[in-house]
Coordinates of C-alpha atoms in Angstrom, one line a residue:
M1 CA 20.0 5.1 0.4
E2 CA 17.0 5.8 -1.7
E3 CA 19.2 5.0 -4.9
Q4 CA 19.9 1.6 -3.4
M5 CA 16.2 0.9 -2.7
G6 CA 15.3 2.2 -6.2
A7 CA 13.2 4.9 -4.5
W8 CA 12.8 8.5 -5.6
G9 CA 10.3 9.4 -2.9
E10 CA 8.5 8.4 0.2
G11 CA 5.1 7.9 -1.5
P12 CA 3.4 4.5 -1.8
F13 CA 4.2 4.4 -5.6
D14 CA 7.6 6.1 -5.6
N15 CA 10.0 3.2 -6.1
D16 CA 10.8 0.5 -8.7
S17 CA 9.1 -2.4 -7.3
A18 CA 5.6 -0.4 -6.8
A19 CA 5.9 1.2 -10.2
D20 CA 6.4 -2.2 -11.8
W21 CA 3.6 -3.7 -9.9
C22 CA 1.3 -0.7 -10.8
F23 CA 2.2 -1.1 -14.6
E24 CA 1.2 -4.7 -14.3
L25 CA -1.9 -3.9 -12.5
H26 CA -2.8 -1.4 -15.2
D27 CA -2.1 -3.9 -18.2
A28 CA -4.1 -6.6 -16.4
H29 CA -7.7 -7.3 -17.6
P30 CA -10.1 -5.4 -15.3
S31 CA -11.6 -8.7 -14.0
E32 CA -8.1 -9.7 -12.7
R33 CA -7.2 -6.5 -10.9
R34 CA -9.1 -7.2 -7.6
G35 CA -7.3 -10.4 -7.2
M36 CA -4.0 -8.6 -8.0
V37 CA -4.6 -6.2 -5.0
R38 CA -5.5 -9.0 -2.8
A39 CA -2.4 -11.1 -3.7
A40 CA -0.1 -8.0 -3.1
L41 CA -1.6 -7.6 0.3
A42 CA -1.5 -11.2 1.2
A43 CA 2.2 -11.6 -0.1
A44 CA 3.1 -9.3 2.8
A45 CA 0.4 -10.1 5.4
C46 CA 0.9 -13.9 5.3
N47 CA 4.7 -13.9 5.1
S48 CA 6.1 -15.5 8.2
G49 CA 9.7 -15.2 7.1
Y50 CA 11.9 -12.5 5.9
L51 CA 9.9 -10.0 3.9
D52 CA 11.6 -9.0 0.7
L53 CA 11.3 -5.5 -0.6
A54 CA 9.8 -7.0 -3.8
D55 CA 6.8 -8.1 -1.8
A56 CA 6.6 -5.2 0.6
A57 CA 6.7 -2.2 -2.0
P58 CA 3.7 -3.6 -4.1
A59 CA 1.7 -4.3 -0.8
I60 CA 2.2 -0.6 0.2
A61 CA 0.9 0.6 -3.2
A62 CA -2.0 -1.9 -2.9
A63 CA -2.8 -0.5 0.6
A64 CA -2.8 3.0 -0.8
I65 CA -5.3 2.0 -3.5
V66 CA -7.5 0.3 -1.0
A67 CA -7.3 3.3 1.2
S68 CA -8.2 5.7 -1.7
R69 CA -11.4 3.7 -2.3
L70 CA -12.7 4.4 1.2
P71 CA -14.9 7.3 2.2
D72 CA -12.6 10.2 2.6
G73 CA -9.7 8.2 1.5
P74 CA -6.8 10.1 -0.1
P75 CA -7.0 10.5 -3.8
I76 CA -4.3 8.9 -6.1
T77 CA -2.3 11.6 -7.8
S78 CA 1.0 10.0 -8.2
A79 CA 2.1 9.7 -11.8
H80 CA 3.6 6.3 -10.9
A81 CA 0.2 5.0 -9.9
P82 CA -2.0 2.8 -12.3
D83 CA -3.0 4.9 -15.2
F84 CA -6.5 3.6 -15.2
L85 CA -7.0 4.9 -11.6
L86 CA -5.6 8.3 -12.5
A87 CA -7.9 8.4 -15.5
G88 CA -10.8 7.9 -13.0
E89 CA -11.8 4.2 -13.9
S90 CA -13.4 2.4 -11.1
L91 CA -11.9 -0.5 -9.2
E92 CA -14.4 -2.6 -7.2
L93 CA -12.6 -4.2 -4.2
D94 CA -13.9 -6.6 -1.5
D95 CA -14.8 -5.2 2.0
D96 CA -12.1 -7.2 3.8
L97 CA -9.3 -5.5 2.0
P98 CA -8.8 -2.7 4.5
E99 CA -8.1 -5.2 7.2
L100 CA -5.8 -7.1 5.1
A101 CA -4.0 -4.1 4.2
I102 CA -3.6 -3.1 7.8
A103 CA -2.1 -6.5 8.4
A104 CA 0.3 -6.2 5.4
L105 CA 1.5 -2.7 6.6
A106 CA 2.0 -4.1 10.2
R107 CA 4.0 -7.0 8.7
I108 CA 6.1 -4.4 6.6
L109 CA 7.1 -2.4 9.7
D110 CA 8.1 -5.6 11.5
G111 CA 11.8 -5.9 12.1
D112 CA 12.1 -8.9 9.6
S113 CA 11.4 -6.6 6.7
E114 CA 13.8 -5.5 4.1
W115 CA 11.7 -2.4 3.6
R116 CA 12.0 -1.4 7.1
E117 CA 15.7 -2.2 7.2
L118 CA 16.5 -0.1 4.2
W119 CA 14.6 2.9 5.4
S120 CA 16.1 2.4 9.0
E121 CA 19.6 2.3 7.4
A122 CA 18.8 5.6 5.7
G123 CA 18.0 7.2 9.0
A124 CA 14.3 6.8 9.2
T125 CA 13.0 6.2 12.8
E126 CA 9.3 7.1 11.9
F127 CA 7.3 6.0 8.9
P128 CA 4.5 8.7 8.4
Q129 CA 3.5 7.5 5.1
I130 CA 2.7 4.1 6.6
D131 CA 0.9 5.6 9.7
R132 CA -1.2 7.8 7.3
L133 CA -2.4 4.8 5.3
R134 CA -3.1 2.8 8.5
A135 CA -5.2 5.8 9.9
V136 CA -7.4 5.7 6.9
L137 CA -7.7 2.0 6.6
S138 CA -8.7 1.7 10.1
G139 CA -11.5 4.2 9.7
P140 CA -12.8 7.0 12.1
T141 CA -12.0 6.7 15.7
E142 CA -14.9 7.2 18.1
L143 CA -14.4 9.3 21.2
P144 CA -15.6 7.9 24.5
G145 CA -19.3 8.2 24.9
Q146 CA -19.7 8.9 21.2
I147 CA -22.4 6.9 19.6
A148 CA -21.9 5.8 16.0
L149 CA -24.8 6.8 13.8
L150 CA -26.2 4.2 11.3

């Protein structure tokens, strides 16, 4: 099934659509990159119809980029990620993007999503790669009785 999806792994950058989007992000002028990340997330999060793989895969890659920019976020190490991020260049993102990324990932896991359908047809019943991103994007959870330190 991975061959039909154009995927060679389960990571957020390990498929044709995400790799193509990452190439475009890398080639974009640095001033355009913030908007491209937002647009990729919004394409999934705001989609009320059938969500095509071509919109879902870049949103997952964008969510991984947003997560990597958060404190304790996972570093981006995939050779298929945008080269400028692998080289350590900065990418300033808006503070509301983690919430938009969570909404995009929730939409991708919805039953009306080609990404989910293809992975389900391949036998996947759980999506740990998405769960890990959602956990990072949601931030640390507080235990009952725990007080957040400012």
